[in-house]
Tab-separated table of C-alpha atoms and ligand atoms in Angstrom:
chain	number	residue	atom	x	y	z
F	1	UNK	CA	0.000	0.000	0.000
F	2	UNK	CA	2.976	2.411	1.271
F	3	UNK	CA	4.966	1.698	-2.494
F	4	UNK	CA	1.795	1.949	-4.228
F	5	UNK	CA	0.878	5.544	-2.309
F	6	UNK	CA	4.507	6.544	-3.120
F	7	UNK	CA	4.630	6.041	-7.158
F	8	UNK	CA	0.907	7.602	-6.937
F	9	UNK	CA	2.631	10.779	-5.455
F	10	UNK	CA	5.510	10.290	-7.683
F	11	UNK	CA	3.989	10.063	-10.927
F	12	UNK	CA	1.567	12.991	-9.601
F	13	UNK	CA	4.899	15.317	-9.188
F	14	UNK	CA	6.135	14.794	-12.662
F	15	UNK	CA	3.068	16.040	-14.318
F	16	UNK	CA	3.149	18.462	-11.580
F	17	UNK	CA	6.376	19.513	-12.636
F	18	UNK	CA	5.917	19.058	-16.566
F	19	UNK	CA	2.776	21.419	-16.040
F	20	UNK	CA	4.981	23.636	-14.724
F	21	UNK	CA	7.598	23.610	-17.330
F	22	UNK	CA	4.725	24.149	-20.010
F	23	UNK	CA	3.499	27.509	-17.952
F	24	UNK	CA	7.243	28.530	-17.378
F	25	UNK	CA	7.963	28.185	-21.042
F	26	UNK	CA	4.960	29.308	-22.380
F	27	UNK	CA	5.219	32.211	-20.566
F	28	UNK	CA	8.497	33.192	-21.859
F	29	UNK	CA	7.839	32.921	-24.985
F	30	UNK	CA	4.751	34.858	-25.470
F	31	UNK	CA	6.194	37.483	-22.958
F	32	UNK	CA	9.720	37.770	-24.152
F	33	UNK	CA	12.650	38.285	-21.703
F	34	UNK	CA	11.600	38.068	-18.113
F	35	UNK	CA	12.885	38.959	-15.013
F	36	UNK	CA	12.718	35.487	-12.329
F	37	UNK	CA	11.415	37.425	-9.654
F	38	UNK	CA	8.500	38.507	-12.145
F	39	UNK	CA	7.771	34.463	-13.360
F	40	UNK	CA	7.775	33.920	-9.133
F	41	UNK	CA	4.755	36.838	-9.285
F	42	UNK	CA	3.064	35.158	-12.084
F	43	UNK	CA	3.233	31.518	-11.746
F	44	UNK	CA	2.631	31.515	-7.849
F	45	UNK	CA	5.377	29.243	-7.347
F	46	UNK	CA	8.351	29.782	-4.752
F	47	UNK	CA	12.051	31.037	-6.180
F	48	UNK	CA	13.680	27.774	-5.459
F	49	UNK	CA	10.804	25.858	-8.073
F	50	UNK	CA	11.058	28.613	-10.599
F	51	UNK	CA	15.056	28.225	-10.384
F	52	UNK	CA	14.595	24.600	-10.744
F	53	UNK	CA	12.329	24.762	-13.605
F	54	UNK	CA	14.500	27.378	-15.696
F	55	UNK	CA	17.411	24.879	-15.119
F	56	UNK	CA	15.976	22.602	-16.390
F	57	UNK	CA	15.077	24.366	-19.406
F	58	UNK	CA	18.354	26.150	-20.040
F	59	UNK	CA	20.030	22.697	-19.789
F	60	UNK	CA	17.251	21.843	-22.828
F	61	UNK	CA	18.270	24.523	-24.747
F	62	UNK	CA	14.782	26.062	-24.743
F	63	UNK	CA	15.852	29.107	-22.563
F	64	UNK	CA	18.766	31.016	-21.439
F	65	UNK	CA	19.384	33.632	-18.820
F	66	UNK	CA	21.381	37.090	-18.381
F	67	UNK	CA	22.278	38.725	-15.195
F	68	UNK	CA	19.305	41.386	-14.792
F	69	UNK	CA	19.078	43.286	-17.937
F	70	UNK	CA	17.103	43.526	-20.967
F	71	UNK	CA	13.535	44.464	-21.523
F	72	UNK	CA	9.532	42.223	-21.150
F	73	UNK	CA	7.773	42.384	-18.325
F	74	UNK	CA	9.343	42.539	-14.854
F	75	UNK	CA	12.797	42.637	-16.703
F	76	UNK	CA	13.664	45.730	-14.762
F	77	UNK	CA	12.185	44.317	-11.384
F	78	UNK	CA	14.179	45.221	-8.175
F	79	UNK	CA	13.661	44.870	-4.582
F	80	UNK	CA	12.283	48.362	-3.604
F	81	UNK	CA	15.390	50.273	-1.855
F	82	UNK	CA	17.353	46.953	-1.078
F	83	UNK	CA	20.330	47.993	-3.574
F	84	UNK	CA	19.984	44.039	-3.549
F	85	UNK	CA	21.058	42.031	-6.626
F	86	UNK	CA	19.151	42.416	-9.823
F	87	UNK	CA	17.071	39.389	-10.736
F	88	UNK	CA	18.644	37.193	-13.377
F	89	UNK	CA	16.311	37.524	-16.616
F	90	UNK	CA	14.962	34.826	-18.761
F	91	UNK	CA	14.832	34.483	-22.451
F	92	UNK	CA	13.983	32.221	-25.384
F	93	UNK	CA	16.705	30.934	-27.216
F	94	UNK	CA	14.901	31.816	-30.997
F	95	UNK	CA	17.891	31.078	-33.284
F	96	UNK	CA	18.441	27.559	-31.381
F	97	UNK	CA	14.574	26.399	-31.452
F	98	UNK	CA	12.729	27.060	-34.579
F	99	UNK	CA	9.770	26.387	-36.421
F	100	UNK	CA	8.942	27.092	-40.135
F	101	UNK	CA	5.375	28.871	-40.416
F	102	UNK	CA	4.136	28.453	-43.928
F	103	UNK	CA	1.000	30.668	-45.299
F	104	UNK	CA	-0.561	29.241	-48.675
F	105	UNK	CA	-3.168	31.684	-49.972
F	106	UNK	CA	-4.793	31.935	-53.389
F	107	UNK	CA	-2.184	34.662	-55.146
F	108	UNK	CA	0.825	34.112	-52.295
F	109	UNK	CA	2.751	32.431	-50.234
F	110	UNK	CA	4.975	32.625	-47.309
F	111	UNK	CA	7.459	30.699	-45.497
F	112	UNK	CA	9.067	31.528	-42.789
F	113	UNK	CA	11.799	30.302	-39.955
F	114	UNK	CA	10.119	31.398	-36.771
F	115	UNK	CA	12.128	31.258	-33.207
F	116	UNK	CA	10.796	30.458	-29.555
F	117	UNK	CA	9.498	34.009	-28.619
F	118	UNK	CA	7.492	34.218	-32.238
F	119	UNK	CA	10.512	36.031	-33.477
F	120	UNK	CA	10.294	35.698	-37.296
F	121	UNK	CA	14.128	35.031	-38.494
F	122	UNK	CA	13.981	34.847	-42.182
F	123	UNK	CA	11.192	34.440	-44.927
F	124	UNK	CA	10.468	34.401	-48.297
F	125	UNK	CA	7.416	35.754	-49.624
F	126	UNK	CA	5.795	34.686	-53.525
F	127	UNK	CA	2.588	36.191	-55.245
F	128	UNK	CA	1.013	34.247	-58.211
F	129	UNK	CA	-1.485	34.774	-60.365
F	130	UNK	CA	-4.952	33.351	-59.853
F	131	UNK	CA	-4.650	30.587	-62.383
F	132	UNK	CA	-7.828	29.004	-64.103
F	133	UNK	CA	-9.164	26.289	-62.132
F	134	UNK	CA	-7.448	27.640	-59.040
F	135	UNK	CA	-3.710	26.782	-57.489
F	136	UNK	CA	-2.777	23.099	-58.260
F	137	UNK	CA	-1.767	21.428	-55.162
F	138	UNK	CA	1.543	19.489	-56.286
F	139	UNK	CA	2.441	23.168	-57.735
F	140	UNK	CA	1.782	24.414	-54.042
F	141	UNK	CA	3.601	21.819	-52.214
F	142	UNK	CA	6.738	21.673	-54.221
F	143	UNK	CA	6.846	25.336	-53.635
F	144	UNK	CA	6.663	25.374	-50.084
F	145	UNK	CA	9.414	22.303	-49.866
F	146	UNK	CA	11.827	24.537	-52.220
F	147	UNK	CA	11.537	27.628	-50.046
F	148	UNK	CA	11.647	25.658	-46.888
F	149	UNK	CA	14.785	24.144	-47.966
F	150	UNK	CA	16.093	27.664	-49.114
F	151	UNK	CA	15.482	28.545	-45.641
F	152	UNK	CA	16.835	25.355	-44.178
F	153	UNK	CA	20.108	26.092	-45.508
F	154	UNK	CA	20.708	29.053	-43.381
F	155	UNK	CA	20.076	27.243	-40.048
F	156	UNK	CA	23.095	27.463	-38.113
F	157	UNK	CA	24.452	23.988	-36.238
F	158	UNK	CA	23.141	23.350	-33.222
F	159	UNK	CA	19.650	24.832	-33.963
F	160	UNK	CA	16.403	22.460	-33.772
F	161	UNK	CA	13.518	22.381	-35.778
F	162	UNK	CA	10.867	21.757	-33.784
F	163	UNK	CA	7.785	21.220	-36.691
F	164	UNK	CA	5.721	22.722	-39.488
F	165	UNK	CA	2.517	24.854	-39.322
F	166	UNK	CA	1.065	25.690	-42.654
F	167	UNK	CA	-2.569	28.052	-42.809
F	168	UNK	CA	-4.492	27.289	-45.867
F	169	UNK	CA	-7.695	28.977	-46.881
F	170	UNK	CA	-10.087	25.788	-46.662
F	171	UNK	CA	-11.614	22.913	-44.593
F	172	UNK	CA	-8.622	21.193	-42.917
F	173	UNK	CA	-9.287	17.947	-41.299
F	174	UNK	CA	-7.054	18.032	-37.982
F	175	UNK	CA	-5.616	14.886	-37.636
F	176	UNK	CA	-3.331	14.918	-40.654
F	177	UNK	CA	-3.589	17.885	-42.173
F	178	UNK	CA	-5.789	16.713	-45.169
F	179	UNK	CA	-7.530	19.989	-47.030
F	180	UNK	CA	-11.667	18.486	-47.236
F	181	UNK	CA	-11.840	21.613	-49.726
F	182	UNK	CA	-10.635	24.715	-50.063
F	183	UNK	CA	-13.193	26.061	-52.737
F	184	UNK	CA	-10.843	28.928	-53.581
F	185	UNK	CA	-7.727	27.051	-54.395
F	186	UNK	CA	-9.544	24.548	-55.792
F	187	UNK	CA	-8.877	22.037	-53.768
F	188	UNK	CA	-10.888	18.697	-52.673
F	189	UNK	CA	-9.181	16.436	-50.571
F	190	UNK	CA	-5.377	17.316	-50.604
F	191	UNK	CA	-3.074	15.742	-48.028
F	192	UNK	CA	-1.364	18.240	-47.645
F	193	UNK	CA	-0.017	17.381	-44.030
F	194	UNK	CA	1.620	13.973	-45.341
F	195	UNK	CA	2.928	15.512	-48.558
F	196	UNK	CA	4.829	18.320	-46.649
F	197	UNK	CA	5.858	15.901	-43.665
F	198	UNK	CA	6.972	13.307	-46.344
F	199	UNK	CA	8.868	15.874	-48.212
F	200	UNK	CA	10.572	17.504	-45.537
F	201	UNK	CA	10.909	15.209	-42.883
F	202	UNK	CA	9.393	17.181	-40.137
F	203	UNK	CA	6.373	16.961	-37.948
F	204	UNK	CA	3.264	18.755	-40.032
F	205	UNK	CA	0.225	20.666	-38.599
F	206	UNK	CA	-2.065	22.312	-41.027
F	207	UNK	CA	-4.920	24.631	-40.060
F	208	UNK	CA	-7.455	27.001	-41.269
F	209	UNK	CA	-6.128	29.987	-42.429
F	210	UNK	CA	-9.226	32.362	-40.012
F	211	UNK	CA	-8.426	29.758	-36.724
F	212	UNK	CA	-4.427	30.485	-36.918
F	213	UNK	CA	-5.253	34.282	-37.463
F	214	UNK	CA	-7.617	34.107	-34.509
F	215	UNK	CA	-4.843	32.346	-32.807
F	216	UNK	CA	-2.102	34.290	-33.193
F	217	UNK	CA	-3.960	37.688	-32.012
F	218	UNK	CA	-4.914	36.318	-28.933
F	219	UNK	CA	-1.655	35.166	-28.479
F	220	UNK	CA	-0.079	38.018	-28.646
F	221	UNK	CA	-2.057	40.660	-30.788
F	222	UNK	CA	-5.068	42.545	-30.617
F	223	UNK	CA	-7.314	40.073	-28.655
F	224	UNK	CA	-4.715	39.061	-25.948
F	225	UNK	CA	-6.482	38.500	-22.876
F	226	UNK	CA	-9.654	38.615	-24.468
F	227	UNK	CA	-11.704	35.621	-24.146
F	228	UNK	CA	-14.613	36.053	-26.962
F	229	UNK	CA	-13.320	37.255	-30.379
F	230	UNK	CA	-13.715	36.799	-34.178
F	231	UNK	CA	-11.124	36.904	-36.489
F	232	UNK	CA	-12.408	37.460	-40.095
F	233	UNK	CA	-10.005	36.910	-42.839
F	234	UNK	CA	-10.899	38.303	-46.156
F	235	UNK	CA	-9.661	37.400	-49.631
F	236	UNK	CA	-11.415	35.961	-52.186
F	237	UNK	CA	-13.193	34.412	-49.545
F	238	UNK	CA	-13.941	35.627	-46.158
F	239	UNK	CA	-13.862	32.749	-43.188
F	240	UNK	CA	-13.757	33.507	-39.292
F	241	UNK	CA	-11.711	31.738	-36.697
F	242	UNK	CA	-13.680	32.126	-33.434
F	243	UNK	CA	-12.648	32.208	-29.941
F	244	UNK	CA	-15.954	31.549	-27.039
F	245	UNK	CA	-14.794	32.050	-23.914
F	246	UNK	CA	-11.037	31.642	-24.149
F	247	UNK	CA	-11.168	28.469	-26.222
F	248	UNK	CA	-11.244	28.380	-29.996
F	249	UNK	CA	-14.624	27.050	-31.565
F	250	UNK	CA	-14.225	24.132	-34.277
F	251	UNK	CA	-17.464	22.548	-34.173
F	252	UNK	CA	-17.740	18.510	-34.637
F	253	UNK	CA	-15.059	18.267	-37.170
F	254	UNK	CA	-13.130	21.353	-36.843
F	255	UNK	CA	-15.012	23.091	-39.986
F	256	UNK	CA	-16.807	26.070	-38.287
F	257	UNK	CA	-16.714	29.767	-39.177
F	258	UNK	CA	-17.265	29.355	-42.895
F	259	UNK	CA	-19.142	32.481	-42.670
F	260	UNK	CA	-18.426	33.517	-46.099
F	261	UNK	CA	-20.774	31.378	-47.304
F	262	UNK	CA	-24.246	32.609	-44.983
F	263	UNK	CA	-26.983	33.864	-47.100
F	264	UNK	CA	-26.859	37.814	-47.180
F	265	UNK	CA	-28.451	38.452	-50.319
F	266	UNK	CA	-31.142	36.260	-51.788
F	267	UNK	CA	-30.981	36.541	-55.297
F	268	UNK	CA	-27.493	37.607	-54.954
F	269	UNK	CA	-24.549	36.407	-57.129
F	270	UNK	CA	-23.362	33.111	-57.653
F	271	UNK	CA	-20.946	31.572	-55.434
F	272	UNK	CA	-18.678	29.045	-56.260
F	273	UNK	CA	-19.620	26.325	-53.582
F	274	UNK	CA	-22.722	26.001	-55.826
F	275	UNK	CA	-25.215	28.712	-53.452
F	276	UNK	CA	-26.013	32.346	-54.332
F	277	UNK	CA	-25.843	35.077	-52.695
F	278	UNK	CA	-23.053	34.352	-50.283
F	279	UNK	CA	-21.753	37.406	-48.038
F	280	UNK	CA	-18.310	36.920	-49.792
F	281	UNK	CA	-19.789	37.788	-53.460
F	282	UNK	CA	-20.863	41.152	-51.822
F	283	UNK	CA	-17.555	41.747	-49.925
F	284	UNK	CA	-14.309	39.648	-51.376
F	285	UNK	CA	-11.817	40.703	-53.600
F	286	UNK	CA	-13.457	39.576	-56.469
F	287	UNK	CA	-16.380	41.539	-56.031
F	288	UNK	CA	-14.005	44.434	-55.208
F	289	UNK	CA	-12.595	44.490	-58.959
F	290	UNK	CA	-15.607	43.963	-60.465
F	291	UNK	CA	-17.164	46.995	-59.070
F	292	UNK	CA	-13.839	49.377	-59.446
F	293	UNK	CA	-13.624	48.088	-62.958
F	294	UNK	CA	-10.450	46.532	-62.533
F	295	UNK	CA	-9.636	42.811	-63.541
F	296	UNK	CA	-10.331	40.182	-62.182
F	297	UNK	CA	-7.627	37.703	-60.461
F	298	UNK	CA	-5.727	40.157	-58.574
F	299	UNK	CA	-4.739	40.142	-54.295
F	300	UNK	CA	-3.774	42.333	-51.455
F	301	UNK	CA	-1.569	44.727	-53.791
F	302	UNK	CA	-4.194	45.419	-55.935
F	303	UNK	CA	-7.128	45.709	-53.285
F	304	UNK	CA	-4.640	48.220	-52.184
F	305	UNK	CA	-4.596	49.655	-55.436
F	306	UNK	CA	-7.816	50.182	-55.537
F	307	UNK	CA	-7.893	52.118	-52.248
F	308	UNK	CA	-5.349	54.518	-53.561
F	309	UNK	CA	-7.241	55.282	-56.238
F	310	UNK	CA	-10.309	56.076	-54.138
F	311	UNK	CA	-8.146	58.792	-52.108
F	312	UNK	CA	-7.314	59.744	-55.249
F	313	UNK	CA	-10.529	61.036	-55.640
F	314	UNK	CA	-11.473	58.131	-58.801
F	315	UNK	CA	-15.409	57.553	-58.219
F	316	UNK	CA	-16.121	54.255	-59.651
F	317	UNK	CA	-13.324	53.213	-57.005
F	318	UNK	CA	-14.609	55.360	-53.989
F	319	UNK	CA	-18.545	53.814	-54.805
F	320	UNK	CA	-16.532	50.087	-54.701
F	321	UNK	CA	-15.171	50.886	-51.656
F	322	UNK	CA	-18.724	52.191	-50.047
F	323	UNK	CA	-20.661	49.108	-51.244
F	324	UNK	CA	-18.030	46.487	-50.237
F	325	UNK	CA	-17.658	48.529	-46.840
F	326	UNK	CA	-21.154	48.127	-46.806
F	327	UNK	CA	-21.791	44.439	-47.127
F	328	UNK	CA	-18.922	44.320	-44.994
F	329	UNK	CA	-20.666	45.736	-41.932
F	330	UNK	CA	-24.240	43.755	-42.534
F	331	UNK	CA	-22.306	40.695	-42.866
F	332	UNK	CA	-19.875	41.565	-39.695
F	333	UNK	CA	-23.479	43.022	-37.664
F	334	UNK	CA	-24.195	39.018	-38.809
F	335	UNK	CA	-21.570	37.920	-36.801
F	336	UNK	CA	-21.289	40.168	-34.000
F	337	UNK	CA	-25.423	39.017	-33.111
F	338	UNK	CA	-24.507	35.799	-33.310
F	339	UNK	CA	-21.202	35.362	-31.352
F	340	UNK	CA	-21.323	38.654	-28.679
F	341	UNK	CA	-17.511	38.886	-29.111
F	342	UNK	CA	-15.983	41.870	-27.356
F	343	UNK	CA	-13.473	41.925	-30.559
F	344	UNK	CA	-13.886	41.368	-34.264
F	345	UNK	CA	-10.594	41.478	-36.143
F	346	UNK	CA	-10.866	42.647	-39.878
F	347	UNK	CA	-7.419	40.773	-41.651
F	348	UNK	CA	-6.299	40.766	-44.735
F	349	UNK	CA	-7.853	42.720	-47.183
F	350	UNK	CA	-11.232	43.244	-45.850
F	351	UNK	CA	-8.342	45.718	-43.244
F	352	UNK	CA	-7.895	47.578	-46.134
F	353	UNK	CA	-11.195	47.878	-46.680
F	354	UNK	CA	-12.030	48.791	-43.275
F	355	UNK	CA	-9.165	51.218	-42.828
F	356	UNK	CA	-10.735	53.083	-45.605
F	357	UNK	CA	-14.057	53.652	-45.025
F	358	UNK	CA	-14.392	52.352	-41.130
F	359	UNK	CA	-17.848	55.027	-40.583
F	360	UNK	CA	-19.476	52.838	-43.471
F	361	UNK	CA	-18.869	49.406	-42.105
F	362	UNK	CA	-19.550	50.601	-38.391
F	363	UNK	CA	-22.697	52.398	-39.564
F	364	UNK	CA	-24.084	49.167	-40.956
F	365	UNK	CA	-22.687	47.049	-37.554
F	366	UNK	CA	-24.445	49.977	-35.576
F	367	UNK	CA	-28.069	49.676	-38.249
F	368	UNK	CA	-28.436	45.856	-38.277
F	369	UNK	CA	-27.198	44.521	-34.804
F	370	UNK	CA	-28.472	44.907	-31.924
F	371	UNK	CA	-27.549	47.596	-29.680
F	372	UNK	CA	-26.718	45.074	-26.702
F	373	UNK	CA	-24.333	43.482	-28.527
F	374	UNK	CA	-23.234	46.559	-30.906
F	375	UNK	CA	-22.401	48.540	-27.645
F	376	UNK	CA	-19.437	46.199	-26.254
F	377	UNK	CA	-17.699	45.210	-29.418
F	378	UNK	CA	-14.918	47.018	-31.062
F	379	UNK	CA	-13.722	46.492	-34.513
F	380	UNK	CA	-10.057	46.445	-34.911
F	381	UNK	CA	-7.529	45.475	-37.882
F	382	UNK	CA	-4.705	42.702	-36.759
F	383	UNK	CA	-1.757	44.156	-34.056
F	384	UNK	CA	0.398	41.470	-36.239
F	385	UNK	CA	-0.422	43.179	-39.522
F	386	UNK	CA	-0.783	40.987	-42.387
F	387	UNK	CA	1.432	38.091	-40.759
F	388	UNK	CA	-0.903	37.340	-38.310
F	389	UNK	CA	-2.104	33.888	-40.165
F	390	UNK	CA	1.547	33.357	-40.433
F	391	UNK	CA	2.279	33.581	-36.910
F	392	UNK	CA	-0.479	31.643	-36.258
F	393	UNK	CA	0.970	28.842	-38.458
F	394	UNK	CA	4.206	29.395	-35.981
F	395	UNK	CA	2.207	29.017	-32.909
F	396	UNK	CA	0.417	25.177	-34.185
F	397	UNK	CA	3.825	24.077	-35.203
F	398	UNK	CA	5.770	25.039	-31.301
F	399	UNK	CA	2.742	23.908	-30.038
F	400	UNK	CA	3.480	20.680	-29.043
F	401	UNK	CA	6.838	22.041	-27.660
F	402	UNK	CA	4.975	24.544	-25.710
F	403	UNK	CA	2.216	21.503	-24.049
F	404	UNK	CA	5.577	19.575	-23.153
F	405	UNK	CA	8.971	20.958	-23.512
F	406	UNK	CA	11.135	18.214	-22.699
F	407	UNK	CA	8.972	14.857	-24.095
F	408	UNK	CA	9.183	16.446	-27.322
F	409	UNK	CA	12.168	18.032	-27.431
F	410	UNK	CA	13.334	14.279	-26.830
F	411	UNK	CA	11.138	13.011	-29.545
F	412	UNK	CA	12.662	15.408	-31.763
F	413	UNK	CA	16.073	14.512	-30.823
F	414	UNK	CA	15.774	10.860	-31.244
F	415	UNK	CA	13.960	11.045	-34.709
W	501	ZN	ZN1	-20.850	30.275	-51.056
């Protein structure tokens, strides 16, 4: 009874302790550098446990540590009028534990080496065309191995690479990373997640493009510490990844937010999933060119372009602009009666959009929700710019790092 009590405790103190080490590190490196006596604060654990813990990560080469300096919160912490010793500050070692973050939309892609602390470290960024029939997968996938490896090659010695995230526009089923269908692309049934892992010889996660966006702002972007959000990303398509009450919403299999495709207009315009009428015929790119007159089959740059031309003072642009921004806030007021989220993030280019005519969009929130909801919900662009899907593709990829530093730093080791 005595041995059997005993291992009980024991094995209860090792997840204890690998808890711990998942809070310590996770900490870090969403925070940045931070001061010991400041992870003591947070963690509500003693000095002696937190100087245990970041030993054991330093000797992992997850962390390292410099005699008080540097910046992140608590960096700078003294004891008040002691003249005492500053507290040693901890840090993620980014070039020594990587990922590579991988975007794939319609007309570009990124890839990216990303460190511990979501520092990006190099990248290499490609726009395409929007080919008939969409973006053929094998096209896709040898791009992203050729770029990877171009990236690869400046990894110093030393350094690990802990896994892959890639963000695609479409219906990813989670387990491995097969695209169900990414109408835009073209795409039915891709596995992805194998191809890549095959290719490169890495551990693959793939995700939604909207639920990595979503991800990485509440990380550490405009809905950190905010527990009910939307992102909304906006291309040719528009799809949300939604955060209820600090945990991300997937549905059954993983598939919801395709708000894109609601009914907003009956009678509307053809969609290409076979409806009509679909908010993102009134609101994506697409329908963005065809109303400034500009072809079709362009992306961000020209969505930009067409802004510029609006301040410019061009009218068939500025009317574009007012009629997107307008669909843009019924579909959004959609959204915000459905969810209640105290943030809705506008990415890609429906920012654009947003950033330049914001009184249309929020007059048509303000019109067709309801003033409950209306009244605690602030529309924001992305704090991470247009790389937030991209550093949400970094944050699925250290993510098993993250849930359990040193299992799979191990498993990466031995593989
Ligand atoms: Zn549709």
């Amino acid at each position: 009874m005595t041995v059997l009590a005993r291992g009980a405790r024991g094995a209860r103190s090792e997840d204890v302790r690998r808890g711990n080490l998942s809070t310590l590190l996770r900490y870090v490196h969403v925070h940045g550098p931070t001061a010991r006596s400041h992870l003591t604060a947070v963690l509500g654990l003693n000095r002696s446990t937190i100087g245990d813990l970041t030993s054991d990560l330093v000797a992992a080469g997850l962390l390292r540590e410099e005699a008080g300096r540097g910046g992140g919160p608590g960096a700078a912490a003294r004891p008040a009028g002691s003249g005492g010793r500053p507290s040693h500050v901890v840090l993620p070692e980014s070039e020594l534990v990587q990922v590579l973050a991988v975007d794939v939309g319609v007309t570009h892609l990124t890839v990216a080496r990303v460190g511990l602390g979501g520092v990006v470290l190099s990248r290499r960024d490609r726009t395409w065309g929007r080919g008939p029939g969409g973006r053929r997968p094998r096209t896709v996938s040898s791009a992203v191995v050729r770029e990877a490896g171009r990236l690869l090659a400046d990894v110093e010695s030393g350094a690990t690479i802990a896994g892959v995230g890639v963000a695609v526009p479409g219906m990813v089923r989670r387990q491995d990373g097969c695209v169900q269908q990414a109408p835009n692309l073209g795409w039915r049934d891709v596995p992805l997640g194998v191809q890549l892992a095959d290719a490169l010889g890495l551990p693959v996660s793939v995700g939604n493009d909207a639920d990595l966006g979503m991800r990485a702002e509440h990380v550490r972007g405009a809905a950190a510490g905010v527990d009910d959000a939307v992102y909304l990303s906006g291309h040719s398509g528009i799809g949300a990844g939604i955060m209820a009450g600090g945990v991300p919403l997937g549905g059954r299999a993983g598939f919801a937010g395709e708000v894109g495709h609601t009914l907003v207009h009956p009678g509307g315009l053809p969609c290409h999933c076979g409806s009509t009428g679909c908010w993102e015929t009134e609101c994506g790119e697409e329908r963005l060119f065809e109303l400034a007159g500009q072809p079709a089959g362009g992306g961000i740059g020209e969505v930009r372009d067409v802004v510029g031309a609006a301040a410019a003072g061009d009218a068939q642009a500025v009317a574009a602009l007012v009629e997107v921004a307008t669909w843009l806030g019924r579909g959004t007021a959609n959204v915000v009666n459905m969810l209640n989220p105290e943030v809705v993030i506008l990415g890609g280019a429906l920012a654009e959009v947003f950033l330049a005519d914001a009184d249309t969009v929020r007059a048509e929130v303000t019109r067709a929700g309801l003033a409950a909801l209306v009244g605690e919900v602030r529309l924001v662009v992305p704090a991470l710019g247009s790389d937030s899907t991209l550093v949400g593709a970094a944050e699925l990829a250290f993510e098993p790092l993250l849930s359990d530093p040193l299992q799979a730093l191990a498993r990466r080791t031995a593989s």
